Short mmCIF file of C-alpha atoms in Angstrom, two decimals:
data_model
loop_
_atom_site.label_atom_id
_atom_site.label_comp_id
_atom_site.label_asym_id
_atom_site.label_seq_id
_atom_site.Cartn_x
_atom_site.Cartn_y
_atom_site.Cartn_z
CA MET A 262 111.98 80.58 56.69
CA VAL A 263 113.10 78.93 53.48
CA ILE A 264 111.87 75.59 54.78
CA TYR A 265 108.67 77.18 55.72
CA LEU A 266 108.30 78.60 52.25
CA LEU A 267 109.30 75.25 50.73
CA VAL A 268 106.66 73.53 52.73
CA ILE A 269 104.13 76.06 51.64
CA VAL A 270 105.18 75.58 48.00
CA ILE A 271 104.97 71.80 48.33
CA VAL A 272 101.56 71.99 49.95
CA ALA A 273 100.42 74.34 47.24
CA LEU A 274 101.73 72.00 44.58
CA LEU A 275 99.95 69.06 46.19
CA ILE A 276 96.74 71.03 46.29
CA ILE A 277 97.15 72.01 42.67
CA ILE A 278 97.94 68.43 41.74
CA GLY A 279 94.83 67.20 43.66
CA VAL A 280 92.72 69.79 41.94
CA LEU A 281 94.11 68.77 38.58
CA VAL A 282 93.53 65.10 39.37
CA ARG A 283 89.91 65.81 40.38
CA LEU A 284 89.42 67.88 37.24
CA LEU A 285 90.89 65.08 35.15
CA MET A 286 88.67 62.46 36.83
CA ARG A 287 85.59 64.63 36.41
CA SER A 288 86.50 65.13 32.72
CA ASN A 289 86.75 61.34 32.21
CA ALA A 290 83.44 60.76 33.96
CA THR A 291 81.78 63.36 31.78
CA THR A 292 83.29 61.80 28.68
CA ASN A 293 82.04 58.34 29.73
CA SER A 294 78.61 59.75 30.47
CA LEU A 295 78.50 61.43 27.09
CA ARG A 296 79.50 58.19 25.40
CA SER A 297 76.78 56.27 27.26
CA GLU A 298 74.20 58.87 26.37
CA ASN A 299 75.30 58.78 22.74
CA LYS A 300 74.94 55.00 22.74
CA GLN A 301 71.44 55.22 24.24
CA LEU A 302 70.55 57.86 21.67
CA ASP A 303 71.72 55.51 18.93
CA ILE A 304 69.59 52.69 20.36
CA ALA A 305 66.57 54.95 20.69
CA LYS A 306 67.07 56.19 17.16
CA ARG A 307 67.23 52.65 15.80
CA GLN A 308 64.05 51.69 17.74
CA ALA A 309 62.28 54.77 16.47
CA ASP A 310 63.31 53.97 12.91
CA GLY A 311 62.01 50.36 13.35
CA GLU A 312 58.73 51.49 14.84
CA LEU A 313 58.32 54.06 12.11
CA GLU A 314 58.94 51.44 9.46
CA ALA A 315 56.47 49.05 11.14
CA THR A 316 53.94 51.84 11.39
CA ILE A 317 54.38 52.67 7.73
CA LYS A 318 53.91 48.97 6.84
CA ALA A 319 50.83 48.74 9.07
CA LEU A 320 49.40 51.87 7.48
CA LYS A 321 50.01 50.44 4.04
CA LYS A 322 48.34 47.15 5.06
CA GLN A 323 45.43 49.03 6.63
CA GLY A 324 45.13 50.99 3.45
CA LEU A 325 44.95 47.78 1.46
CA ARG A 326 42.36 46.44 3.88
CA LEU A 327 40.33 49.61 3.60
CA THR A 328 40.58 49.36 -0.18
CA GLU A 329 39.47 45.69 -0.08
CA THR A 330 36.71 46.50 2.42
CA ASN A 331 35.50 49.31 0.22
CA LYS A 332 35.58 46.94 -2.76
CA ASN A 333 33.67 44.26 -0.80
CA TYR A 334 31.24 46.88 0.39
CA HIS A 335 30.47 47.89 -3.17
CA GLN A 336 30.14 44.25 -4.16
CA LEU A 337 27.82 43.61 -1.19
CA ALA A 338 25.80 46.67 -2.09
CA SER A 339 25.59 45.44 -5.69
CA VAL A 340 24.48 41.94 -4.59
CA SER A 341 22.04 43.19 -1.97
CA ASN A 342 20.41 45.47 -4.54
CA ASN A 343 19.58 42.36 -6.58
CA LEU A 344 17.95 40.59 -3.63
CA GLU A 345 14.18 40.59 -3.15
CA VAL A 346 14.63 41.06 0.59
CA SER A 347 14.79 44.55 2.15
CA ILE A 348 18.05 45.62 3.87
CA LEU A 349 18.17 48.76 6.02
CA LEU A 350 21.41 49.76 7.81
CA ALA A 351 21.88 52.02 10.84
CA ASP A 352 25.13 53.29 12.35
CA VAL A 353 26.28 52.72 15.92
CA ASP A 354 24.07 55.61 17.09
CA GLY A 355 21.03 54.04 15.43
CA ASN A 356 20.76 56.49 12.56
CA PHE A 357 19.88 55.01 9.15
CA PHE A 358 22.49 55.60 6.45
CA TRP A 359 21.78 53.08 3.65
CA SER A 360 19.17 50.75 2.11
CA ASN A 361 19.08 48.46 -0.90
CA VAL A 362 16.71 48.36 -3.85
CA GLY A 363 14.69 45.64 -2.13
CA PHE A 364 13.84 48.15 0.61
CA THR A 365 12.49 50.61 -1.96
CA ASN A 366 10.45 47.91 -3.68
CA LEU A 367 9.04 46.66 -0.39
CA TYR A 368 8.13 50.01 1.16
CA LYS A 369 7.19 51.71 -2.12
CA CYS A 370 9.31 54.78 -1.32
CA SER A 371 12.94 55.93 -1.58
CA PHE A 372 15.39 55.79 1.30
CA THR A 373 15.39 59.62 1.56
CA GLU A 374 11.58 59.79 1.56
CA PHE A 375 11.44 57.12 4.24
CA CYS A 376 13.96 58.93 6.49
CA ASN A 377 12.28 62.32 5.99
CA ASN A 378 8.67 61.23 6.36
CA ILE A 379 8.56 57.99 8.39
CA ALA A 380 11.67 57.23 10.49
CA ASP A 381 15.35 58.11 10.27
CA ASN A 382 16.59 55.97 13.17
CA ILE A 383 16.03 52.67 14.89
CA THR A 384 14.03 54.08 17.80
CA ALA A 385 11.55 55.89 15.57
CA TYR A 386 11.31 52.85 13.32
CA GLY A 387 10.49 50.57 16.26
CA GLN A 388 7.76 52.91 17.46
CA LYS A 389 6.29 53.34 14.00
CA PHE A 390 6.05 49.62 13.21
CA ASP A 391 5.42 48.27 16.73
CA MET A 392 8.70 46.39 17.13
CA SER A 393 10.40 48.42 19.87
CA ASP A 394 10.57 45.39 22.16
CA TYR A 395 12.46 43.39 19.54
CA LEU A 396 14.87 46.29 18.84
CA ASP A 397 15.55 46.80 22.56
CA LYS A 398 16.31 43.10 22.92
CA MET A 399 18.80 43.25 20.02
CA LEU A 400 20.50 46.38 21.43
CA ASN A 401 20.69 45.04 24.99
CA GLN A 402 21.65 41.46 24.24
CA HIS A 403 23.85 42.17 21.19
CA ARG A 404 22.43 39.22 19.25
CA ALA A 405 20.24 38.63 16.24
CA ILE A 406 16.46 38.63 16.77
CA SER A 407 14.12 36.89 14.28
CA PHE A 408 10.32 37.15 14.22
CA THR A 409 7.27 37.36 11.93
CA SER A 410 4.80 40.22 12.31
CA LYS A 411 2.13 42.13 10.48
CA ILE A 412 3.11 45.68 9.40
CA THR A 413 0.89 48.45 8.07
CA MET A 414 2.80 49.88 5.12
CA PRO A 415 3.16 53.62 4.38
CA ILE A 416 0.55 53.31 1.60
CA GLY A 417 -1.90 51.79 4.08
CA ASP A 418 -2.01 48.08 3.20
CA ASP A 419 -1.14 45.34 5.67
CA LYS A 420 1.64 42.84 5.00
CA TRP A 421 3.34 40.05 6.88
CA PHE A 422 7.12 40.35 7.21
CA ARG A 423 9.75 37.93 8.38
CA THR A 424 12.25 40.26 10.08
CA ILE A 425 15.83 39.71 11.26
CA LEU A 426 17.43 42.36 13.48
CA GLN A 427 21.19 41.82 13.25
CA PRO A 428 23.98 43.71 15.10
CA ILE A 429 27.26 43.75 13.13
CA THR A 430 30.30 43.83 15.44
CA ASN A 431 34.01 44.58 15.02
CA THR A 432 36.94 42.45 16.16
CA TYR A 433 36.44 43.73 19.73
CA ASN A 434 32.80 42.49 19.64
CA ASN A 435 31.52 46.06 19.72
CA SER A 436 28.48 46.87 17.59
CA ILE A 437 29.31 49.25 14.76
CA ILE A 438 26.31 48.74 12.43
CA TYR A 439 22.73 47.53 12.87
CA ALA A 440 20.92 45.75 10.02
CA ILE A 441 17.18 45.28 9.53
CA VAL A 442 16.57 42.48 7.00
CA GLN A 443 12.96 41.83 5.94
CA GLU A 444 11.10 39.53 3.56
CA ASP A 445 7.47 39.78 2.51
CA VAL A 446 5.83 36.50 3.55
CA SER A 447 2.19 37.59 3.12
CA VAL A 448 1.54 34.93 0.46
CA LEU A 449 3.22 32.23 2.55
CA LYS A 450 1.22 33.36 5.57
CA MET A 451 -2.00 33.09 3.58
CA ILE A 452 -1.03 29.65 2.27
CA ASN A 453 -0.04 28.55 5.76
CA HIS A 454 -3.38 29.79 7.07
CA LYS A 455 -5.18 27.79 4.43
CA LEU A 456 -3.03 24.76 5.19
CA GLN A 457 -3.82 25.13 8.88
CA ARG A 458 -7.52 25.22 8.11
CA LEU A 459 -7.10 22.23 5.80
CA SER A 460 -5.11 20.48 8.49
CA MET A 461 -7.88 21.11 11.03
CA VAL A 462 -10.46 19.70 8.62
CA ALA A 463 -8.21 16.76 7.69
CA ALA A 464 -7.48 16.04 11.34
CA LYS A 465 -11.22 15.68 12.02
CA SER A 466 -11.82 13.53 8.94
CA ASN A 467 -12.49 9.82 9.25
CA ASN A 468 -10.29 9.30 6.21
CA SER A 469 -6.58 8.84 6.75
CA MET A 470 -4.43 11.41 4.92
CA LEU A 471 -0.73 11.30 4.14
CA ILE A 472 1.19 14.10 2.42
CA PHE A 473 4.38 13.31 0.52
CA SER A 474 6.85 15.78 -0.95
CA ALA A 475 7.50 16.08 -4.70
CA ASN A 476 10.32 13.52 -4.40
CA GLY A 477 8.05 11.12 -2.49
CA THR A 478 9.21 11.72 1.11
CA LEU A 479 6.49 11.36 3.78
CA GLU A 480 5.92 14.76 5.43
CA TRP A 481 2.62 14.65 7.35
CA VAL A 482 -0.22 12.39 8.49
CA ASN A 483 -3.52 13.28 10.17
CA ASP A 484 -5.13 11.88 13.30
CA ALA A 485 -7.26 9.41 11.35
CA PHE A 486 -4.04 7.77 10.12
CA HIS A 487 -3.14 6.93 13.74
CA HIS A 488 -6.69 5.69 14.36
CA ILE A 489 -6.68 3.36 11.33
CA HIS A 490 -3.12 2.07 11.48
CA GLY A 491 -2.18 2.41 15.14
CA PHE A 492 1.21 3.89 14.15
CA THR A 493 2.62 7.31 14.88
CA GLN A 494 4.29 8.90 11.87
CA SER A 495 7.78 8.19 13.21
CA GLU A 496 6.88 4.56 14.01
CA PHE A 497 5.41 4.11 10.55
CA MET A 498 8.48 5.61 8.85
CA LYS A 499 10.78 3.40 10.92
CA GLN A 500 8.89 0.17 10.28
CA VAL A 501 7.56 0.69 6.73
CA GLY A 502 9.66 3.42 5.15
CA ASP A 503 9.72 7.17 4.66
CA ASN A 504 8.79 7.40 0.98
CA LEU A 505 5.85 6.81 -1.32
CA THR A 506 7.37 3.78 -3.05
CA ASP A 507 7.78 1.97 0.29
CA TYR A 508 4.21 2.95 1.17
CA LEU A 509 2.84 1.46 -2.05
CA LYS A 510 4.76 -1.79 -1.55
CA TRP A 511 3.48 -2.00 2.03
CA SER A 512 -0.05 -1.41 0.72
CA HIS A 513 0.29 -4.58 -1.44
CA SER A 514 -0.28 -2.48 -4.55
CA GLU A 515 1.16 -3.47 -7.90
CA ILE A 516 0.92 0.19 -8.95
CA ILE A 517 4.42 1.33 -8.11
CA ASP A 518 4.99 3.99 -10.81
CA TYR A 519 2.91 6.69 -9.12
CA LYS A 520 4.36 9.33 -11.48
CA SER A 521 2.71 7.80 -14.54
CA LYS A 522 -0.80 9.11 -13.77
CA PRO A 523 -2.26 12.21 -12.06
CA ALA A 524 -4.17 9.89 -9.72
CA ILE A 525 -4.19 6.20 -8.88
CA SER A 526 -6.66 4.23 -6.80
CA PHE A 527 -6.63 0.71 -5.40
CA ILE A 528 -8.05 -1.48 -2.65
CA GLY A 529 -5.80 -3.74 -0.63
CA PRO A 530 -5.17 -5.36 2.74
CA PHE A 531 -2.75 -4.08 5.35
CA TYR A 532 -1.62 -4.96 8.87
CA THR A 533 -2.07 -2.57 11.79
CA LYS A 534 0.48 -1.99 14.51
CA ASP A 535 -1.27 -4.76 16.50
CA ASN A 536 -0.86 -7.10 13.50
CA ASN A 537 -4.59 -7.12 12.73
CA ILE A 538 -5.47 -7.34 9.06
CA LYS A 539 -7.68 -4.60 7.61
CA TRP A 540 -8.72 -3.39 4.17
CA LYS A 541 -8.43 0.14 2.83
CA LYS A 542 -9.23 2.01 -0.34
CA THR A 543 -6.38 4.34 -1.28
CA THR A 544 -6.38 7.24 -3.73
CA ILE A 545 -3.08 9.00 -4.48
CA SER A 546 -3.27 12.35 -6.28
CA GLU A 547 -0.79 14.91 -7.52
CA ILE A 548 -0.87 18.46 -6.12
CA LYS A 549 0.65 20.93 -8.56
CA ASP A 550 1.95 24.48 -8.06
CA LYS A 551 1.17 27.56 -10.19
CA ASN A 552 3.86 26.49 -12.67
CA ASN A 553 2.13 23.10 -13.13
CA ASN A 554 4.97 21.28 -11.39
CA VAL A 555 4.22 18.53 -8.86
CA ALA A 556 4.53 20.04 -5.37
CA ASN A 557 3.12 17.17 -3.30
CA TYR A 558 1.40 13.80 -3.44
CA VAL A 559 -1.64 13.28 -1.21
CA ALA A 560 -2.80 9.78 -0.24
CA ILE A 561 -6.35 9.48 1.11
CA GLU A 562 -7.22 6.18 2.77
CA THR A 563 -10.69 4.92 3.62
CA ASP A 564 -11.10 2.00 5.99
CA VAL A 565 -13.29 -0.43 4.03
CA THR A 566 -12.75 -3.40 6.33
CA GLU A 567 -16.44 -3.66 7.25
CA LEU A 568 -17.48 -3.24 3.61
CA LYS A 569 -14.94 -5.86 2.60
CA GLN A 570 -16.27 -8.23 5.23
CA VAL A 571 -19.82 -7.66 3.99
CA GLU A 572 -18.60 -8.12 0.42
CA GLN A 573 -16.82 -11.35 1.31
CA GLN A 574 -19.91 -12.50 3.17
CA LEU A 575 -22.04 -11.70 0.12
CA ILE A 576 -19.57 -13.54 -2.11
CA SER A 577 -19.68 -16.49 0.27
CA GLU A 578 -23.48 -16.47 0.32
CA LYS A 579 -23.55 -16.11 -3.46
CA GLN A 580 -21.20 -19.05 -3.77
CA LYS A 581 -23.41 -21.06 -1.45
CA SER A 582 -26.44 -20.14 -3.57
CA GLU A 583 -24.61 -21.09 -6.76
CA ASP A 584 -23.42 -24.33 -5.22
CA LEU A 585 -26.98 -25.06 -4.15
CA LEU A 586 -28.25 -24.18 -7.61
CA LEU A 587 -25.61 -26.41 -9.19
CA ASN A 588 -26.64 -29.14 -6.78
CA ILE A 589 -30.16 -28.89 -8.20
CA LEU A 590 -29.46 -28.05 -11.84
CA PRO A 591 -26.75 -28.77 -14.37
CA LYS A 592 -24.23 -25.92 -14.70
CA GLU A 593 -25.34 -24.91 -18.21
CA THR A 594 -28.98 -24.71 -17.14
CA ALA A 595 -28.08 -22.83 -13.95
CA ASP A 596 -26.03 -20.30 -15.94
CA GLU A 597 -28.93 -19.80 -18.34
CA LEU A 598 -31.33 -19.20 -15.45
CA LYS A 599 -28.95 -16.66 -13.86
CA ASN A 600 -28.29 -14.80 -17.09
CA ARG A 601 -31.73 -14.92 -18.72
CA GLY A 602 -34.13 -15.69 -15.88
CA TYR A 603 -35.39 -18.82 -17.58
CA ALA A 604 -34.06 -22.02 -19.18
CA THR A 605 -35.26 -23.23 -22.56
CA PRO A 606 -36.11 -26.99 -22.75
CA ARG A 607 -33.89 -28.83 -25.21
CA THR A 608 -34.03 -32.06 -27.17
CA TYR A 609 -31.15 -34.50 -26.91
CA LYS A 610 -31.09 -37.35 -29.46
CA TYR A 611 -28.47 -39.59 -27.85
CA VAL A 612 -28.97 -40.04 -24.10
CA SER A 613 -28.64 -43.06 -21.84
CA VAL A 614 -31.05 -43.17 -18.91
CA MET A 615 -30.69 -45.32 -15.78
CA PHE A 616 -33.19 -46.18 -13.06
CA ALA A 617 -31.89 -48.00 -9.96
CA ASP A 618 -34.31 -49.31 -7.37
CA ILE A 619 -33.94 -51.34 -4.15
CA LYS A 620 -35.90 -54.59 -3.81
CA ASN A 621 -37.86 -55.09 -0.54
CA PHE A 622 -37.21 -51.47 0.47
CA THR A 623 -40.82 -50.83 1.51
CA GLN A 624 -40.94 -53.94 3.76
CA TRP A 625 -37.51 -53.16 5.18
CA ALA A 626 -38.49 -49.54 5.91
CA ARG A 627 -41.38 -50.70 8.08
CA LYS A 628 -38.99 -52.54 10.41
CA VAL A 629 -36.38 -49.82 11.09
CA GLU A 630 -36.42 -46.45 12.76
CA PRO A 631 -37.01 -43.50 10.41
CA ARG A 632 -33.68 -42.00 11.44
CA ASP A 633 -31.86 -45.22 10.49
CA LEU A 634 -33.78 -45.30 7.21
CA ILE A 635 -32.73 -41.75 6.28
CA ASN A 636 -29.12 -42.30 7.36
CA THR A 637 -28.86 -45.44 5.21
CA LEU A 638 -30.30 -43.73 2.14
CA GLN A 639 -28.03 -40.73 2.74
CA MET A 640 -24.98 -42.97 2.84
CA LEU A 641 -25.97 -44.90 -0.29
CA PHE A 642 -27.07 -41.99 -2.45
CA THR A 643 -23.96 -39.99 -1.52
CA GLU A 644 -21.86 -42.88 -2.82
CA PHE A 645 -24.02 -43.00 -5.97
CA ASP A 646 -23.54 -39.25 -6.50
CA ASP A 647 -19.77 -39.68 -6.44
CA ILE A 648 -19.97 -42.60 -8.87
CA ILE A 649 -22.01 -40.80 -11.53
CA SER A 650 -19.82 -37.67 -11.22
CA ARG A 651 -16.73 -39.75 -11.95
CA ASN A 652 -18.44 -41.21 -15.02
CA TYR A 653 -19.67 -37.92 -16.55
CA LEU A 654 -23.35 -38.55 -15.80
CA GLU A 655 -26.02 -36.15 -14.54
CA LYS A 656 -28.18 -36.92 -11.52
CA ILE A 657 -31.80 -36.15 -12.30
CA LYS A 658 -33.46 -36.95 -8.98
CA THR A 659 -34.32 -39.56 -6.41
CA ILE A 660 -37.86 -40.92 -6.06
CA GLY A 661 -38.15 -42.63 -2.70
CA ASP A 662 -35.61 -45.43 -2.90
CA ALA A 663 -35.20 -45.08 -6.70
CA TYR A 664 -32.13 -43.33 -8.14
CA PHE A 665 -32.62 -41.65 -11.54
CA CYS A 666 -29.67 -40.42 -13.68
CA ALA A 667 -28.66 -39.92 -17.32
CA GLY A 668 -25.64 -39.50 -19.54
CA GLY A 669 -25.14 -37.41 -22.69
CA LEU A 670 -26.75 -34.21 -21.34
CA PRO A 671 -26.55 -31.31 -20.96
CA ILE A 672 -23.12 -31.82 -22.58
CA HIS A 673 -23.31 -34.08 -25.63
CA ASN A 674 -21.04 -37.11 -25.81
CA LYS A 675 -21.06 -40.51 -27.53
CA SER A 676 -19.57 -42.43 -24.63
CA ASN A 677 -22.65 -42.16 -22.38
CA PRO A 678 -23.92 -45.79 -22.90
CA PHE A 679 -20.52 -47.14 -21.82
CA ASN A 680 -20.22 -44.64 -18.96
CA ILE A 681 -23.61 -45.47 -17.54
CA ILE A 682 -23.01 -49.26 -17.56
CA ILE A 683 -19.65 -48.81 -15.79
CA ALA A 684 -21.46 -46.65 -13.21
CA ALA A 685 -24.06 -49.41 -12.79
CA PHE A 686 -21.30 -51.93 -12.03
CA GLU A 687 -19.87 -49.60 -9.38
CA ILE A 688 -23.33 -49.10 -7.82
CA GLN A 689 -23.86 -52.85 -7.61
CA LYS A 690 -20.41 -53.22 -6.02
CA ILE A 691 -21.37 -50.68 -3.31
CA MET A 692 -24.59 -52.59 -2.65
CA HIS A 693 -22.62 -55.84 -2.18
CA GLN A 694 -20.34 -54.11 0.35
CA VAL A 695 -23.22 -52.79 2.55
CA GLU A 696 -25.70 -55.62 2.04
CA GLN A 697 -24.95 -57.57 5.23
CA GLU A 698 -24.83 -54.49 7.44
CA ILE A 699 -28.16 -53.22 6.10
CA SER A 700 -29.93 -56.58 6.50
CA LYS A 701 -28.99 -56.95 10.19
CA GLY A 702 -32.03 -57.24 12.43
CA THR A 703 -34.49 -57.49 9.56
CA GLY A 704 -33.40 -60.59 7.64
CA MET A 705 -34.10 -58.68 4.44
CA PRO A 706 -30.98 -58.18 2.30
CA TRP A 707 -31.01 -55.23 -0.06
CA LYS A 708 -30.67 -56.00 -3.73
CA MET A 709 -30.49 -53.39 -6.45
CA ARG A 710 -32.35 -53.60 -9.78
CA ILE A 711 -30.98 -51.42 -12.58
CA GLY A 712 -32.59 -50.61 -15.93
CA ILE A 713 -30.81 -48.75 -18.79
CA HIS A 714 -32.09 -47.52 -22.17
CA THR A 715 -30.55 -45.21 -24.82
CA GLY A 716 -32.54 -42.80 -27.00
CA PRO A 717 -33.83 -39.22 -27.37
CA VAL A 718 -35.17 -37.14 -24.48
CA ILE A 719 -36.40 -33.62 -23.76
CA ALA A 720 -34.64 -31.91 -20.82
CA GLY A 721 -35.29 -28.67 -19.03
CA VAL A 722 -36.84 -26.78 -16.12
CA VAL A 723 -40.57 -26.31 -15.67
CA GLY A 724 -42.59 -24.41 -13.11
CA LYS A 725 -41.46 -21.61 -10.79
CA LEU A 726 -41.70 -23.13 -7.32
CA ARG A 727 -38.99 -25.54 -6.18
CA THR A 728 -37.68 -25.64 -9.70
CA THR A 729 -35.86 -28.86 -10.66
CA TYR A 730 -34.16 -30.17 -13.76
CA ASP A 731 -36.00 -33.07 -15.35
CA ILE A 732 -36.14 -35.18 -18.52
CA TRP A 733 -39.10 -36.60 -20.43
CA GLY A 734 -39.88 -38.96 -23.28
CA ASP A 735 -40.25 -42.64 -24.21
CA THR A 736 -36.57 -43.21 -23.42
CA VAL A 737 -37.24 -42.34 -19.78
CA ASN A 738 -40.34 -44.53 -19.60
CA THR A 739 -38.52 -47.45 -21.25
CA ALA A 740 -35.60 -47.25 -18.79
CA ASN A 741 -38.09 -47.26 -15.94
CA ARG A 742 -39.83 -50.36 -17.32
CA LEU A 743 -36.48 -52.10 -17.79
CA GLU A 744 -35.71 -51.51 -14.10
CA THR A 745 -39.09 -52.91 -13.07
CA ALA A 746 -38.53 -56.00 -15.25
CA CYS A 747 -35.00 -56.52 -13.94
CA GLU A 748 -33.97 -59.21 -11.48
CA PRO A 749 -32.31 -58.22 -8.16
CA ASP A 750 -28.56 -57.67 -8.34
CA LYS A 751 -28.69 -57.41 -12.15
CA ILE A 752 -28.24 -54.74 -14.84
CA ASN A 753 -30.99 -54.84 -17.48
CA ILE A 754 -30.47 -53.00 -20.79
CA SER A 755 -32.56 -52.50 -23.92
CA LYS A 756 -31.68 -53.68 -27.41
CA ALA A 757 -30.89 -50.08 -28.38
CA THR A 758 -28.21 -49.91 -25.71
CA TYR A 759 -27.04 -53.46 -26.38
CA ASP A 760 -26.39 -52.72 -30.05
CA ILE A 761 -24.01 -49.92 -29.02
CA VAL A 762 -22.02 -51.71 -26.31
CA LYS A 763 -22.10 -55.40 -27.32
CA GLU A 764 -18.50 -55.42 -28.62
CA TYR A 765 -17.16 -54.58 -25.14
CA PHE A 766 -19.55 -56.25 -22.68
CA GLU A 767 -20.66 -59.85 -22.22
CA CYS A 768 -24.42 -59.68 -22.35
CA GLU A 769 -27.16 -62.33 -21.87
CA TYR A 770 -30.22 -62.12 -24.07
CA ARG A 771 -33.44 -62.47 -22.08
CA GLY A 772 -35.85 -62.53 -24.98
CA LYS A 773 -38.89 -60.35 -25.51
CA ILE A 774 -40.45 -59.43 -22.22
CA GLU A 775 -43.89 -57.88 -21.80
CA VAL A 776 -43.97 -54.53 -20.01
CA LYS A 777 -46.87 -52.40 -18.92
CA HIS A 778 -48.30 -50.09 -21.59
CA MET A 779 -45.38 -50.82 -23.94
CA GLY A 780 -45.80 -54.39 -25.11
CA GLU A 781 -42.82 -56.68 -25.60
CA ILE A 782 -39.26 -55.36 -25.34
CA ASP A 783 -35.99 -57.12 -26.13
CA MET A 784 -33.91 -57.17 -22.97
CA TYR A 785 -30.32 -58.10 -22.07
CA PHE A 786 -28.49 -58.66 -18.82
CA VAL A 787 -25.00 -57.12 -18.76
CA ASN A 788 -22.90 -59.66 -16.91
CA ARG A 789 -19.41 -58.19 -17.18
CA ILE A 790 -16.84 -56.37 -19.30
CA LYS A 791 -15.21 -58.66 -21.81
CA PRO A 792 -11.89 -60.03 -20.47
CA GLU A 793 -9.77 -58.28 -23.11
CA TYR A 794 -11.15 -54.93 -21.89
CA SER A 795 -11.32 -55.67 -18.16
CA ALA A 796 -8.82 -54.71 -15.48
CA ASP A 797 -10.16 -57.21 -12.89
CA GLU A 798 -11.34 -60.82 -12.82
CA GLU A 799 -14.92 -59.87 -12.03
CA GLY A 800 -15.09 -57.79 -15.21
CA THR A 801 -16.43 -54.64 -13.56
CA THR A 802 -13.42 -52.31 -13.99
CA PRO A 803 -12.34 -51.17 -17.48
CA ASN A 804 -8.68 -51.40 -18.47
CA ALA A 805 -6.52 -48.96 -20.45
CA GLU A 806 -7.66 -50.35 -23.81
CA PHE A 807 -11.29 -49.81 -22.86
CA LYS A 808 -10.58 -46.24 -21.75
CA LYS A 809 -8.63 -45.58 -24.94
CA MET A 810 -11.71 -46.63 -26.90
CA LEU A 811 -13.88 -44.20 -24.94
CA VAL A 812 -11.59 -41.32 -25.79
CA THR A 813 -11.88 -42.01 -29.50
CA LEU A 814 -15.70 -41.96 -29.53
#
């Protein structure tokens, strides 16, 4: 029984101990759980404190941003009120909430009056001013739309506006404000219309037109420019240059300072794209604005190639006429005829006259063909012309086979007796060179007789048909008689000429010889230049000393 009770007591004690152990274990678990929860609470508290602090900082920063935004907004409002353009703002729902002073000036009414009487939102505005399609495009596509249109204003007048519809988005690209920005371009539209009309007229013009900016940059050319030059504008700018200075240099103009005058004009040659040379007349004018400042330079070109060709042809024909006139008349007489229409006969007191005639010419002419006769005379008289030109003599005319010239007119000089004798030597030398060739087949050698006399003459032009320069007087008649009385291959001079030249030429006195209608005349053959004044053995070419003497006369 005792054992039984002891067992019961032991079992009870074990149960109690087990219960106590469980209670103790449960208490420890609870304590651990409470500690864990406390730790988590501490962590949560610290996170909450951090988030709160971050939130406070963010709110402060946002406040600063809002303050700055508000400041910028006021600055933007202040600036926009000073702009000439109109600015009208609508909120995200399309309702208008602000406008600048430019809006009031443009629409001639206040923002409140506009919203109350015309339109207070984007939709009504689009319907009122016929721009609903543009507004729908901005709202649907969330991008700026720009266009120019005519608008009937509230007071009834029509104006042209350049309009920009602009959505203003936030950082998430969501529209928060809509802006309608407008500028009155009615004046520009009118000017553009006028320019278009001018452009149409200029494009149809036969004159080339180029428009340069105020700083000289090439901005526009018309169709006639392409027709004249063959260049497009871009080709021209690439090859020649893109400014007015380059254009002037290319135009071969010496007028480079185009700013010095309101307008400049010149005519010059140029090369086309195909490298053909043409001529153009160019006028460059200033175009000024209302403030009298240069706005543009306009160059107008006229193709004068045909006129230039005609002009050059006329100049050529005129030159031919003048050359022909000078071939007939002395220059001074020709100039007098051109300027006054007539030439006054003049008296010259100191003139040497020469007649040169070919012996046996008439008999020789009967035995040769006319063509050969003319060719021979042409060859000889051309040589004679060169000789007298070199010796400052004037050809008067040819009479059949006779060659008639004089020295000392129309320009006075004292060397003419010496000049004309030297020319006579050269003529005789030419005759010696061609004598054998000319005499072939006929057996008649050509010999030249030359007569020279010095004295006064009258010279001028008479008549009106086939006008020629001629000289008259006893001096002419005497020279002619001296030629007739001369022997072939000789130079026969009068005593008047001999007295002038005897110190420089070896002369042979022939005595007094009877001549027709003039009685007896003292005559001299000129044989040669004296050796001390001769450059050759024959005595026909003057030396330096002789020429020096001529200069001093």
